[in-house]
Amino acid sequence: MIRFEQVVKQYAGGTTAVDNLSFEAPTGQITVLVGPSGCGKTTSLRMINRMIEPTSGHILIDDEDVQTFNAAKLRRGIGYVIQHAGLFPNKRVVDNVATVPQLLGTPKAKARERAREVLELVGLPGDFADRWPSQLSGGQQQRVGVARALAADPPVMLMDEPFSAVDPVVREQLQDEFLRLQRDLGKTIVFVTHDIDEALKLGDQIAVMRVGGKLAQLADPAYLLAHPIDDFVAEFVGRDRGYRALTFAETPPLPLATEATVPLGTTPEQARAATDDEWLLVVDKDRPVGWIQPHVIAAPIESAMLHRGGTVARASGPLRSALDAALSSPSRRGVIAADDGTLLGTVRAHQVLQAIEATERPEVDKADIAPQQTSEHVDLSLDK
Amino acid sequence: MLSFIQDHWSDILSRAVEHAWLAGLPLVIGLLISLPLGWLARRASWLRVILVGGSSLLYTIPSLALFVLMPLIVKTNIVDPINVIIAMTIYTLALLVRTVADALGAVSEETTQAAIAMGYTPIRRFFGVELPLAVPVISAGLRVAAVSNVAIVSVAALLGIRQLGFYLTDGYQTTYWAEVWTGVVACLVLALIFDLVIQLITRLLTPWQKAAVS
């Protein structure tokens, strides 16, 4: 657990980067610091491993003040990933990853062996280890950056916008892999980003910070979307909050309708006989692959002829996927599949909405109703 | 000129070796001294003004004056090659302190920050990350210093110290132009060899640079 106790960082010119920041980053969870530029999120992160020293206040890791450690030794025990990866251009990938174990005194051969293991873990097996950083793509460099932070198996990891410099497709891939890794590793992670969507996707807990280094709200993603504490947080979290909150709501059992299906290769006559409806679902080995209009086709059904607009939702997935499946389906019947991808049935949008209305929303924390402000106006209007 | 070279081949060669020593040894000593000075110059802006500004000023001292003054300062004989070695070291410093400071400054902030975050101590960071990355820029400065050293050392001929500059002064006095040309060409070849050696060592020290191009 990492604990900030009334941490203040003021610079010589008098600007306050971090203002009286107190919060806890629980063990084994991802805490995301998010906010616009100038909100002090990176400064806060860097105070944890003492790359920046606080003006006042304390930061404790497992109840020990970081000030009591030798700075260099402290940093070797904390994984650190930065934007653009910051790899050492003069070291091969394997030696980049072996850096911290070697600083800790592990013999070179053993450190390299460990480095290769970790590289495999982040999806860079084999000969990647012997390349130079300049020979890797941005996404690959970022993976090496993560591997380098993990190599000494530190319990705590600090990540400063690690995925923001790569293109959106690679970013999403890296985020998914990162979450998968974290499920296995259970590190205590503090993650900085300016991207609220990334924060909502990755964070177990999100600390929204405002310019001037003040903590605006600390909450889990579902709560943040449901109950932003003020205009700033509401605006920062953005539009479509109600819809996006569905990402964090599990799908309850839905009233699924049996859907007529045909396999790939079905002739037009067979397809027309299979349904009276305008749209017919096509499956491949019981897995839904797309929709087809039986009265339009003139040849046996091929993959290329399918309408691909409809999304497929997993029954175990979030309500957002179920609603999206219904909304995106050309037949207006949303396709629901089991975890192995096989068809379970279809559901209509109004049925999903009924399920949504029946689900519980995060309850409002009483502390949030009367914000701890000294303004008289707030005291009068909301206290009773 | 060819006949002059044939007749004096062994003399040219031995003078070239002497010349190489007088120019090369100060290059190595100067580099070793300028590394910590260049590193210091990066630590504070006032140190930079003193070290880089001061060392650059040294280059404006006329070489002959330095050669002549040196025995007075370090109490050596005027024909002692030590004078030249020390003087040339000063010139090397004049060029390299700034180069080293700039080379270390050119290492990207991201890389330095990453090194700090990994838990490098300042000394290990210097040798493990900053210095290796500064090699290409330092090497460029070293090549300039090498050529400049080879040229300035010839002035020491006026003091009677054995090196290639002798052919310039002797040939001029006897108006034997083949001898002057021999001296010029020999200096040129020596400078070229220095340059090639430095390039070769640089290439060996920076294998990642080749990878970046391919």
Coordinates of C-alpha atoms in Angstrom, one line a residue:
Chain A
M1 CA 0.0 0.0 0.0
I2 CA 1.2 3.5 -0.9
R3 CA -0.1 6.3 1.3
F4 CA 0.1 10.0 0.6
E5 CA -0.2 12.1 3.7
Q6 CA -0.8 15.8 3.1
V7 CA 1.8 16.0 0.5
V8 CA 2.7 19.4 -0.8
K9 CA 5.1 20.3 -3.6
Q10 CA 5.9 24.0 -4.1
Y11 CA 8.5 25.3 -6.5
A12 CA 10.9 28.1 -5.9
G13 CA 8.9 30.5 -8.0
G14 CA 5.9 30.0 -5.7
T15 CA 3.8 27.8 -8.0
T16 CA 2.1 24.9 -6.2
A17 CA 2.4 21.7 -8.2
V18 CA 0.7 19.4 -5.6
D19 CA -1.5 20.8 -2.9
N20 CA -2.1 18.9 0.3
L21 CA -2.6 15.5 -1.4
S22 CA -3.8 12.6 0.7
F23 CA -4.9 9.2 -0.6
E24 CA -4.1 5.5 -0.5
A25 CA -3.1 3.2 -3.3
P26 CA -4.2 -0.2 -2.1
T27 CA -1.9 -3.2 -2.4
G28 CA -2.4 -5.3 -5.6
Q29 CA -4.6 -2.7 -7.3
I30 CA -4.2 -0.1 -10.0
T31 CA -4.7 3.4 -8.9
V32 CA -4.9 5.9 -11.7
L33 CA -4.0 9.5 -11.3
V34 CA -5.8 11.4 -14.0
G35 CA -6.3 15.1 -14.8
P36 CA -5.5 17.8 -17.3
S37 CA -1.9 18.9 -17.9
G38 CA -0.6 20.9 -14.9
C39 CA -2.6 19.0 -12.4
G40 CA 0.5 17.6 -10.7
K41 CA -0.2 14.0 -11.5
T42 CA 3.4 13.3 -12.8
T43 CA 4.9 15.3 -10.0
S44 CA 2.9 13.2 -7.5
L45 CA 4.1 10.0 -9.1
R46 CA 7.7 11.0 -9.1
M47 CA 7.6 11.9 -5.4
I48 CA 6.9 8.2 -4.7
N49 CA 10.4 7.1 -5.9
R50 CA 11.9 10.4 -4.8
M51 CA 12.8 11.7 -8.3
I52 CA 11.1 14.8 -6.9
E53 CA 11.2 15.6 -3.2
P54 CA 8.0 16.9 -1.5
T55 CA 8.1 20.3 0.2
S56 CA 6.1 18.9 3.1
G57 CA 4.0 15.8 4.0
H58 CA 4.9 12.2 3.8
I59 CA 4.7 9.3 1.3
L60 CA 4.7 5.9 2.8
I61 CA 5.1 2.5 1.2
D62 CA 3.8 -0.3 3.5
D63 CA 3.9 2.2 6.4
E64 CA 7.6 3.2 5.8
D65 CA 8.4 6.7 4.8
V66 CA 10.2 6.8 1.5
Q67 CA 12.4 9.5 2.9
T68 CA 14.1 6.9 5.2
F69 CA 15.5 5.0 2.3
N70 CA 18.5 5.6 0.1
A71 CA 17.0 7.1 -3.0
A72 CA 18.9 4.9 -5.5
K73 CA 18.1 1.7 -3.5
L74 CA 14.5 2.7 -3.1
R75 CA 14.1 3.1 -6.9
R76 CA 15.6 -0.3 -7.6
G77 CA 12.7 -1.7 -5.6
I78 CA 10.1 0.2 -7.6
G79 CA 9.3 -0.6 -11.3
Y80 CA 9.0 2.5 -13.5
V81 CA 7.6 2.8 -17.0
I82 CA 7.6 6.1 -18.9
Q83 CA 6.2 7.5 -22.1
H84 CA 8.2 6.6 -25.1
A85 CA 9.7 3.8 -23.0
G86 CA 13.0 5.7 -22.4
L87 CA 15.1 2.6 -23.3
F88 CA 18.8 2.9 -23.2
P89 CA 19.8 3.1 -27.0
N90 CA 23.3 1.8 -26.2
K91 CA 22.1 -1.5 -24.7
R92 CA 20.5 -4.4 -26.4
V93 CA 16.9 -5.2 -25.5
V94 CA 18.0 -8.0 -23.1
D95 CA 20.5 -5.8 -21.3
N96 CA 17.9 -3.0 -21.0
V97 CA 15.6 -5.4 -19.3
A98 CA 18.4 -6.8 -17.2
T99 CA 19.3 -3.4 -15.9
V100 CA 17.7 -3.4 -12.5
P101 CA 18.6 -7.0 -11.5
Q102 CA 22.2 -6.1 -12.4
L103 CA 22.1 -2.9 -10.3
L104 CA 20.8 -5.2 -7.5
G105 CA 23.9 -7.3 -7.9
T106 CA 22.6 -10.3 -9.9
P107 CA 25.4 -11.8 -12.0
K108 CA 25.1 -10.8 -15.7
A109 CA 24.3 -14.2 -17.1
K110 CA 21.6 -14.8 -14.5
A111 CA 20.2 -11.3 -15.0
R112 CA 20.0 -11.9 -18.8
E113 CA 18.3 -15.2 -18.3
R114 CA 15.7 -13.5 -16.1
A115 CA 15.4 -10.7 -18.8
R116 CA 14.5 -13.3 -21.5
E117 CA 11.8 -14.8 -19.3
V118 CA 10.2 -11.4 -18.7
L119 CA 10.5 -10.5 -22.4
E120 CA 8.5 -13.7 -23.2
L121 CA 5.9 -12.6 -20.6
V122 CA 5.3 -9.3 -22.4
G123 CA 5.1 -11.0 -25.8
L124 CA 8.6 -10.5 -27.1
P125 CA 10.1 -14.0 -27.3
G126 CA 13.3 -15.2 -29.0
D127 CA 15.5 -13.0 -31.0
F128 CA 13.9 -9.7 -29.9
A129 CA 16.2 -9.9 -26.9
D130 CA 19.3 -9.4 -29.1
R131 CA 18.0 -6.4 -31.0
W132 CA 18.8 -2.8 -30.3
P133 CA 15.9 -0.6 -29.2
S134 CA 16.1 1.5 -32.4
Q135 CA 15.2 -1.7 -34.3
L136 CA 11.8 -2.0 -32.5
S137 CA 8.5 -0.4 -33.2
G138 CA 7.0 2.1 -30.7
G139 CA 4.7 -0.6 -29.3
Q140 CA 7.5 -3.1 -29.0
Q141 CA 9.7 -0.5 -27.2
Q142 CA 6.9 0.1 -24.8
R143 CA 6.6 -3.6 -24.1
V144 CA 10.4 -3.7 -23.4
G145 CA 9.8 -0.7 -21.0
V146 CA 7.2 -2.8 -19.1
A147 CA 9.5 -5.8 -19.1
R148 CA 12.4 -3.7 -17.7
A149 CA 10.1 -2.4 -14.9
L150 CA 9.1 -6.0 -14.1
A151 CA 12.5 -7.7 -14.3
A152 CA 13.4 -7.4 -10.6
D153 CA 9.8 -8.4 -9.7
P154 CA 9.1 -5.2 -7.6
P155 CA 5.9 -5.2 -5.6
V156 CA 5.3 -1.6 -6.6
M157 CA 5.1 -0.2 -10.2
L158 CA 4.9 3.5 -11.3
M159 CA 3.6 4.1 -14.8
D160 CA 3.7 7.5 -16.4
E161 CA 1.6 7.7 -19.5
P162 CA 3.1 4.5 -20.7
F163 CA 0.7 3.9 -23.6
S164 CA 0.0 7.4 -24.8
A165 CA 2.7 7.6 -27.5
V166 CA 1.6 4.6 -29.6
D167 CA -1.3 4.5 -32.1
P168 CA -4.8 3.8 -30.8
V169 CA -4.9 0.1 -32.1
V170 CA -1.6 -0.8 -30.4
R171 CA -2.6 1.2 -27.3
E172 CA -5.7 -0.9 -26.9
Q173 CA -3.7 -4.1 -27.4
L174 CA -1.1 -3.0 -24.8
Q175 CA -3.8 -2.0 -22.3
D176 CA -5.5 -5.4 -22.7
E177 CA -2.2 -7.3 -22.2
F178 CA -1.3 -5.1 -19.3
L179 CA -4.6 -5.9 -17.6
R180 CA -4.0 -9.6 -18.2
L181 CA -0.5 -9.4 -16.8
Q182 CA -1.7 -7.5 -13.8
R183 CA -4.4 -10.2 -13.1
D184 CA -1.5 -12.7 -12.7
L185 CA 1.0 -10.5 -11.0
G186 CA -1.1 -8.4 -8.7
K187 CA 1.3 -5.5 -8.4
T188 CA 0.6 -2.3 -6.5
I189 CA 0.4 0.1 -9.4
V190 CA 0.1 3.9 -9.6
F191 CA -0.7 4.9 -13.2
V192 CA -0.7 8.4 -14.6
T193 CA -2.7 9.4 -17.6
H194 CA -4.5 12.4 -19.1
D195 CA -6.9 10.1 -20.9
I196 CA -10.1 9.5 -18.8
D197 CA -11.0 6.5 -21.0
E198 CA -7.7 4.8 -20.2
A199 CA -8.3 5.6 -16.6
L200 CA -11.7 4.1 -16.6
K201 CA -10.5 1.0 -18.4
L202 CA -7.5 0.3 -16.3
G203 CA -8.2 1.8 -12.9
D204 CA -9.5 -0.2 -9.9
Q205 CA -9.5 3.3 -8.3
I206 CA -9.3 6.7 -10.0
A207 CA -7.9 9.9 -8.5
V208 CA -9.1 12.8 -10.5
M209 CA -6.8 15.8 -10.0
R210 CA -7.4 19.4 -11.0
V211 CA -5.0 22.1 -12.0
G212 CA -3.1 23.3 -8.9
G213 CA -2.5 19.8 -7.7
K214 CA -5.7 19.3 -5.7
L215 CA -7.5 15.9 -5.5
A216 CA -10.9 16.5 -6.9
Q217 CA -12.4 13.0 -6.4
L218 CA -11.2 9.5 -5.5
A219 CA -13.5 6.7 -6.5
D220 CA -13.8 3.5 -8.5
P221 CA -14.7 3.9 -12.2
A222 CA -18.4 3.0 -11.9
Y223 CA -18.9 5.4 -9.0
L224 CA -17.0 8.2 -10.8
L225 CA -19.3 7.8 -13.8
A226 CA -22.5 7.6 -11.7
H227 CA -21.7 10.4 -9.2
P228 CA -19.0 12.9 -10.3
I229 CA -18.6 15.2 -7.3
D230 CA -18.7 18.5 -9.1
D231 CA -18.8 20.3 -12.5
F232 CA -15.1 19.8 -13.0
V233 CA -15.1 16.1 -12.6
A234 CA -18.4 15.7 -14.5
E235 CA -16.9 17.6 -17.4
F236 CA -13.6 15.8 -17.2
V237 CA -15.3 12.4 -17.1
G238 CA -17.1 13.6 -20.2
R239 CA -20.4 12.9 -22.1
D240 CA -22.3 9.6 -22.3
R241 CA -21.5 8.9 -18.7
G242 CA -24.7 6.9 -18.2
Y243 CA -24.0 4.8 -21.2
R244 CA -20.3 4.3 -20.4
A245 CA -21.2 3.3 -16.8
L246 CA -22.8 0.2 -18.3
T247 CA -19.3 -1.0 -19.0
F248 CA -19.0 -1.7 -15.2
A249 CA -22.4 -3.3 -14.8
E250 CA -22.6 -7.1 -15.2
T251 CA -25.2 -8.5 -17.5
P252 CA -28.0 -10.2 -15.5
P253 CA -29.7 -13.2 -17.1
L254 CA -31.6 -11.9 -20.1
P255 CA -34.8 -13.3 -21.7
L256 CA -33.1 -14.9 -24.7
A257 CA -35.1 -15.8 -27.8
T258 CA -34.2 -18.7 -29.9
E259 CA -32.8 -17.5 -33.3
A260 CA -33.2 -19.4 -36.5
T261 CA -29.7 -20.0 -38.0
V262 CA -28.1 -21.5 -41.1
P263 CA -24.5 -22.5 -41.6
L264 CA -22.1 -21.1 -44.2
G265 CA -22.7 -22.7 -47.6
T266 CA -26.5 -22.7 -47.3
T267 CA -28.3 -22.3 -50.7
P268 CA -30.6 -19.3 -51.3
E269 CA -33.6 -21.7 -51.3
Q270 CA -32.7 -23.3 -48.0
A271 CA -32.1 -19.9 -46.5
R272 CA -35.5 -18.6 -47.6
A273 CA -37.1 -21.7 -46.1
A274 CA -35.3 -21.2 -42.8
T275 CA -37.1 -18.0 -41.8
D276 CA -39.9 -15.6 -42.6
D277 CA -37.9 -12.7 -41.3
E278 CA -36.0 -10.2 -43.4
W279 CA -32.7 -11.1 -41.7
L280 CA -31.2 -14.5 -41.0
L281 CA -28.3 -15.3 -38.7
V282 CA -25.4 -17.3 -40.1
V283 CA -23.3 -19.5 -37.9
D284 CA -20.0 -21.3 -38.4
K285 CA -19.6 -24.3 -36.0
D286 CA -22.3 -22.8 -33.8
R287 CA -20.6 -19.5 -33.6
P288 CA -22.5 -16.4 -35.0
V289 CA -20.6 -14.9 -37.8
G290 CA -23.0 -12.4 -39.4
W291 CA -26.5 -11.6 -40.8
I292 CA -27.9 -12.2 -44.3
Q293 CA -31.0 -11.2 -46.2
P294 CA -32.4 -14.5 -47.6
H295 CA -34.5 -12.8 -50.3
V296 CA -31.6 -10.9 -51.7
I297 CA -29.0 -13.6 -52.2
A298 CA -28.6 -15.5 -55.4
A299 CA -25.7 -17.9 -54.5
P300 CA -24.8 -20.2 -51.6
I301 CA -23.8 -18.1 -48.5
E302 CA -20.1 -17.2 -48.3
S303 CA -18.3 -15.3 -45.6
A304 CA -17.8 -12.3 -47.8
M305 CA -21.6 -11.8 -48.3
L306 CA -22.4 -11.4 -44.6
H307 CA -23.6 -8.2 -43.0
R308 CA -21.0 -7.5 -40.3
G309 CA -22.6 -4.5 -38.6
G310 CA -24.0 -6.4 -35.6
T311 CA -21.7 -6.9 -32.6
V312 CA -21.8 -10.1 -30.5
A313 CA -22.1 -9.8 -26.7
R314 CA -20.9 -12.3 -24.2
A315 CA -23.6 -13.3 -21.7
S316 CA -21.0 -12.9 -19.0
G317 CA -19.9 -9.5 -20.3
P318 CA -21.0 -6.0 -19.3
L319 CA -24.5 -4.6 -20.0
R320 CA -22.9 -2.1 -22.4
S321 CA -22.0 -5.0 -24.8
A322 CA -25.5 -6.5 -24.6
L323 CA -27.1 -3.1 -25.3
D324 CA -24.7 -2.5 -28.1
A325 CA -25.4 -5.9 -29.6
A326 CA -29.1 -5.0 -29.8
L327 CA -28.5 -1.5 -31.1
S328 CA -26.0 -2.5 -33.8
S329 CA -27.9 -5.5 -35.1
P330 CA -29.5 -5.0 -38.6
S331 CA -32.4 -7.3 -37.4
R332 CA -32.7 -5.3 -34.2
R333 CA -32.1 -8.7 -32.4
G334 CA -28.8 -8.6 -30.4
V335 CA -26.7 -11.7 -30.6
I336 CA -25.6 -13.1 -27.2
A337 CA -22.9 -15.8 -27.1
A338 CA -21.4 -18.0 -24.4
D339 CA -17.8 -17.5 -23.3
D340 CA -16.6 -20.1 -25.9
G341 CA -18.3 -18.0 -28.6
T342 CA -21.2 -20.3 -29.3
L343 CA -24.7 -18.8 -29.9
L344 CA -27.0 -18.6 -26.9
G345 CA -29.8 -16.6 -28.4
T346 CA -30.9 -13.1 -29.2
V347 CA -32.3 -10.2 -27.2
R348 CA -34.0 -6.9 -28.1
A349 CA -33.0 -3.5 -27.0
H350 CA -36.1 -2.9 -24.8
Q351 CA -35.3 -6.1 -22.9
V352 CA -31.8 -5.0 -22.3
L353 CA -33.1 -1.6 -21.1
Q354 CA -35.5 -3.4 -18.7
A355 CA -32.5 -5.3 -17.3
I356 CA -30.6 -2.0 -17.0
E357 CA -33.4 -0.4 -15.0
A358 CA -33.4 -3.4 -12.7
T359 CA -29.7 -3.2 -11.9
E360 CA -28.4 -1.4 -8.9
R361 CA -26.3 1.7 -9.4
P362 CA -23.5 2.6 -7.0
E363 CA -25.0 4.1 -3.9
V364 CA -24.0 7.7 -3.2
D365 CA -21.4 8.0 -0.6
K366 CA -22.7 10.3 2.2
A367 CA -19.5 12.1 2.3
D368 CA -20.1 13.2 -1.2
I369 CA -23.5 14.8 -0.6
A370 CA -22.0 17.5 1.6
P371 CA -18.6 18.3 0.2
Q372 CA -16.0 19.3 2.8
Q373 CA -16.0 22.9 1.8
T374 CA -16.1 25.8 4.2
S375 CA -18.5 27.7 2.0
E376 CA -21.6 28.7 4.0
H377 CA -23.8 28.3 1.0
V378 CA -23.1 24.6 0.9
D379 CA -23.7 24.2 4.6
L380 CA -27.1 25.8 4.4
S381 CA -28.4 24.0 1.4
L382 CA -27.4 20.5 1.8
D383 CA -26.7 19.7 5.4
K384 CA -30.2 18.8 6.6
Chain B
M1 CA 60.4 14.9 -53.4
L2 CA 60.4 11.2 -54.0
S3 CA 64.2 11.0 -53.9
F4 CA 64.2 13.1 -50.7
I5 CA 61.7 10.6 -49.1
Q6 CA 63.8 7.7 -50.3
D7 CA 67.0 9.1 -48.9
H8 CA 65.5 10.1 -45.6
W9 CA 63.0 7.3 -45.1
S10 CA 64.1 6.1 -41.7
D11 CA 64.5 9.7 -40.4
I12 CA 61.0 10.6 -41.6
L13 CA 59.6 7.5 -40.0
S14 CA 61.3 8.1 -36.6
R15 CA 60.2 11.8 -36.7
A16 CA 56.7 10.7 -37.5
V17 CA 56.7 8.4 -34.5
E18 CA 57.9 11.3 -32.3
H19 CA 55.3 13.6 -33.8
A20 CA 52.6 11.0 -33.2
W21 CA 53.6 10.8 -29.6
L22 CA 53.7 14.5 -29.0
A23 CA 50.2 14.9 -30.6
G24 CA 48.6 11.6 -29.5
L25 CA 49.6 11.3 -25.8
P26 CA 48.1 14.8 -25.0
L27 CA 45.0 13.8 -26.8
V28 CA 44.5 10.8 -24.5
I29 CA 45.5 12.7 -21.3
G30 CA 43.3 15.7 -22.4
L31 CA 40.3 13.4 -23.0
L32 CA 40.7 11.8 -19.6
I33 CA 40.9 15.1 -17.9
S34 CA 38.1 16.7 -19.9
L35 CA 35.6 13.9 -19.0
P36 CA 35.3 14.8 -15.3
L37 CA 35.5 18.5 -16.2
G38 CA 32.8 18.2 -18.8
W39 CA 30.7 16.3 -16.3
L40 CA 31.2 19.0 -13.7
A41 CA 30.3 21.7 -16.2
R42 CA 26.9 20.0 -16.6
R43 CA 26.2 20.1 -12.8
A44 CA 25.7 23.9 -12.4
S45 CA 25.6 26.8 -14.8
W46 CA 28.3 28.8 -12.9
L47 CA 30.6 25.8 -13.2
R48 CA 29.9 25.7 -16.9
V49 CA 30.8 29.3 -17.4
I50 CA 34.1 28.8 -15.5
L51 CA 35.1 25.5 -17.0
V52 CA 33.9 25.8 -20.6
G53 CA 34.7 29.6 -20.8
G54 CA 38.0 29.2 -19.1
S55 CA 39.2 26.2 -21.1
S56 CA 38.1 27.8 -24.4
L57 CA 40.2 30.9 -23.5
L58 CA 43.3 28.6 -23.3
Y59 CA 43.1 28.0 -27.0
T60 CA 43.8 31.6 -27.7
I61 CA 47.3 31.4 -26.2
P62 CA 49.8 31.3 -29.1
S63 CA 51.5 27.9 -29.2
L64 CA 55.0 29.2 -29.4
A65 CA 54.5 31.3 -26.3
L66 CA 53.2 28.3 -24.4
F67 CA 56.1 26.2 -25.5
V68 CA 58.5 28.8 -24.4
L69 CA 56.7 29.6 -21.1
M70 CA 56.3 26.0 -20.1
P71 CA 59.9 25.4 -18.9
L72 CA 59.5 28.5 -16.6
I73 CA 56.3 27.2 -15.1
V74 CA 57.1 23.5 -14.7
K75 CA 60.9 24.0 -14.3
T76 CA 62.0 21.8 -17.2
N77 CA 64.6 22.2 -19.9
I78 CA 63.5 24.1 -23.0
V79 CA 64.2 21.1 -25.3
D80 CA 62.4 18.6 -23.0
P81 CA 59.4 17.1 -25.0
I82 CA 57.4 17.2 -21.7
N83 CA 56.9 20.9 -22.4
V84 CA 55.2 20.1 -25.6
I85 CA 53.1 17.3 -24.1
I86 CA 51.8 19.6 -21.4
A87 CA 51.1 22.4 -23.8
M88 CA 49.3 20.1 -26.2
T89 CA 47.3 18.7 -23.4
I90 CA 46.1 22.2 -22.6
Y91 CA 45.0 22.8 -26.2
T92 CA 43.2 19.4 -26.2
L93 CA 41.4 20.4 -23.0
A94 CA 40.5 23.7 -24.6
L95 CA 38.6 21.9 -27.3
L96 CA 37.3 18.9 -25.4
V97 CA 35.8 20.3 -22.2
R98 CA 33.1 22.1 -24.2
T99 CA 32.7 19.0 -26.4
V100 CA 32.2 16.6 -23.5
A101 CA 29.8 19.0 -21.7
D102 CA 27.8 19.3 -24.9
A103 CA 27.9 15.6 -25.6
L104 CA 26.6 14.8 -22.2
G105 CA 24.0 17.5 -22.6
A106 CA 22.8 15.9 -25.9
V107 CA 21.9 12.6 -24.1
S108 CA 18.1 12.7 -24.1
E109 CA 16.3 13.7 -21.0
E110 CA 14.1 10.7 -21.2
T111 CA 17.0 8.3 -21.1
T112 CA 18.6 10.1 -18.2
Q113 CA 15.3 10.2 -16.3
A114 CA 14.8 6.5 -17.0
A115 CA 18.3 5.7 -15.7
I116 CA 17.6 7.7 -12.5
A117 CA 14.3 5.9 -12.1
M118 CA 15.9 2.5 -12.5
G119 CA 18.1 3.3 -9.5
Y120 CA 21.4 4.1 -11.1
T121 CA 23.8 6.1 -8.8
P122 CA 25.2 9.2 -10.5
I123 CA 28.6 7.5 -11.1
R124 CA 27.2 4.3 -12.5
R125 CA 24.8 6.3 -14.6
F126 CA 27.7 8.3 -16.0
F127 CA 29.7 5.2 -17.1
G128 CA 26.8 2.9 -17.9
V129 CA 24.5 5.3 -19.8
E130 CA 25.6 8.9 -20.3
L131 CA 29.2 8.4 -21.4
P132 CA 28.5 5.6 -23.9
L133 CA 25.7 7.7 -25.4
A134 CA 28.0 10.7 -25.6
V135 CA 30.7 8.8 -27.5
P136 CA 29.6 9.9 -31.1
V137 CA 29.7 13.7 -30.2
I138 CA 32.9 13.4 -28.1
S139 CA 34.5 11.5 -31.0
A140 CA 33.6 14.3 -33.4
G141 CA 35.4 16.8 -31.1
L142 CA 38.3 14.4 -30.7
R143 CA 38.8 14.3 -34.4
V144 CA 39.1 18.1 -34.6
A145 CA 41.5 18.1 -31.6
A146 CA 43.6 15.4 -33.2
V147 CA 44.1 17.2 -36.5
S148 CA 44.7 20.5 -34.6
N149 CA 47.3 18.8 -32.4
V150 CA 49.2 17.3 -35.3
A151 CA 49.3 20.8 -36.8
I152 CA 50.4 22.7 -33.7
V153 CA 53.1 20.2 -32.7
S154 CA 55.0 21.1 -35.8
V155 CA 55.6 24.6 -34.3
A156 CA 57.7 22.9 -31.7
A157 CA 60.4 22.4 -34.4
L158 CA 61.4 26.0 -33.6
L159 CA 62.5 24.8 -30.2
G160 CA 64.5 21.9 -31.7
I161 CA 62.3 19.1 -30.5
R162 CA 62.3 16.2 -32.9
Q163 CA 59.2 15.9 -35.0
L164 CA 58.0 16.4 -38.6
G165 CA 57.9 20.2 -38.3
F166 CA 61.6 20.1 -38.7
Y167 CA 61.3 19.6 -42.5
L168 CA 59.2 22.7 -42.7
T169 CA 61.7 25.0 -40.9
D170 CA 64.8 23.3 -42.3
G171 CA 63.4 23.1 -45.9
Y172 CA 62.4 26.8 -45.7
Q173 CA 65.8 27.9 -44.5
T174 CA 67.6 25.9 -47.2
T175 CA 64.9 26.8 -49.8
Y176 CA 64.7 23.0 -50.4
W177 CA 61.0 22.8 -51.3
A178 CA 60.9 19.0 -51.7
E179 CA 61.7 18.8 -48.0
V180 CA 59.0 21.3 -47.1
W181 CA 56.5 19.3 -49.2
T182 CA 57.6 16.1 -47.5
G183 CA 56.9 17.7 -44.1
V184 CA 53.5 18.9 -45.2
V185 CA 52.5 15.5 -46.7
A186 CA 53.8 13.6 -43.7
C187 CA 51.8 15.8 -41.3
L188 CA 48.7 15.3 -43.5
V189 CA 49.1 11.5 -43.5
L190 CA 49.6 11.4 -39.8
A191 CA 46.5 13.5 -39.2
L192 CA 44.6 11.2 -41.5
I193 CA 45.8 8.1 -39.6
F194 CA 44.7 9.7 -36.3
D195 CA 41.3 10.5 -37.8
L196 CA 40.9 6.9 -39.1
V197 CA 41.9 5.4 -35.7
I198 CA 39.4 7.6 -33.8
Q199 CA 36.6 6.6 -36.3
L200 CA 37.4 3.0 -35.9
I201 CA 37.4 3.1 -32.1
T202 CA 34.2 5.0 -32.2
R203 CA 32.6 2.4 -34.4
L204 CA 33.7 -0.3 -32.0
L205 CA 32.3 1.6 -29.0
T206 CA 28.9 2.4 -30.6
P207 CA 27.5 -0.8 -32.3
W208 CA 24.0 0.5 -31.8
Q209 CA 24.5 3.3 -34.2
K210 CA 25.1 1.0 -37.1
A211 CA 21.9 -0.9 -36.2
A212 CA 19.9 2.4 -36.2
V213 CA 21.0 3.1 -39.8
S214 CA 20.3 -0.4 -41.2

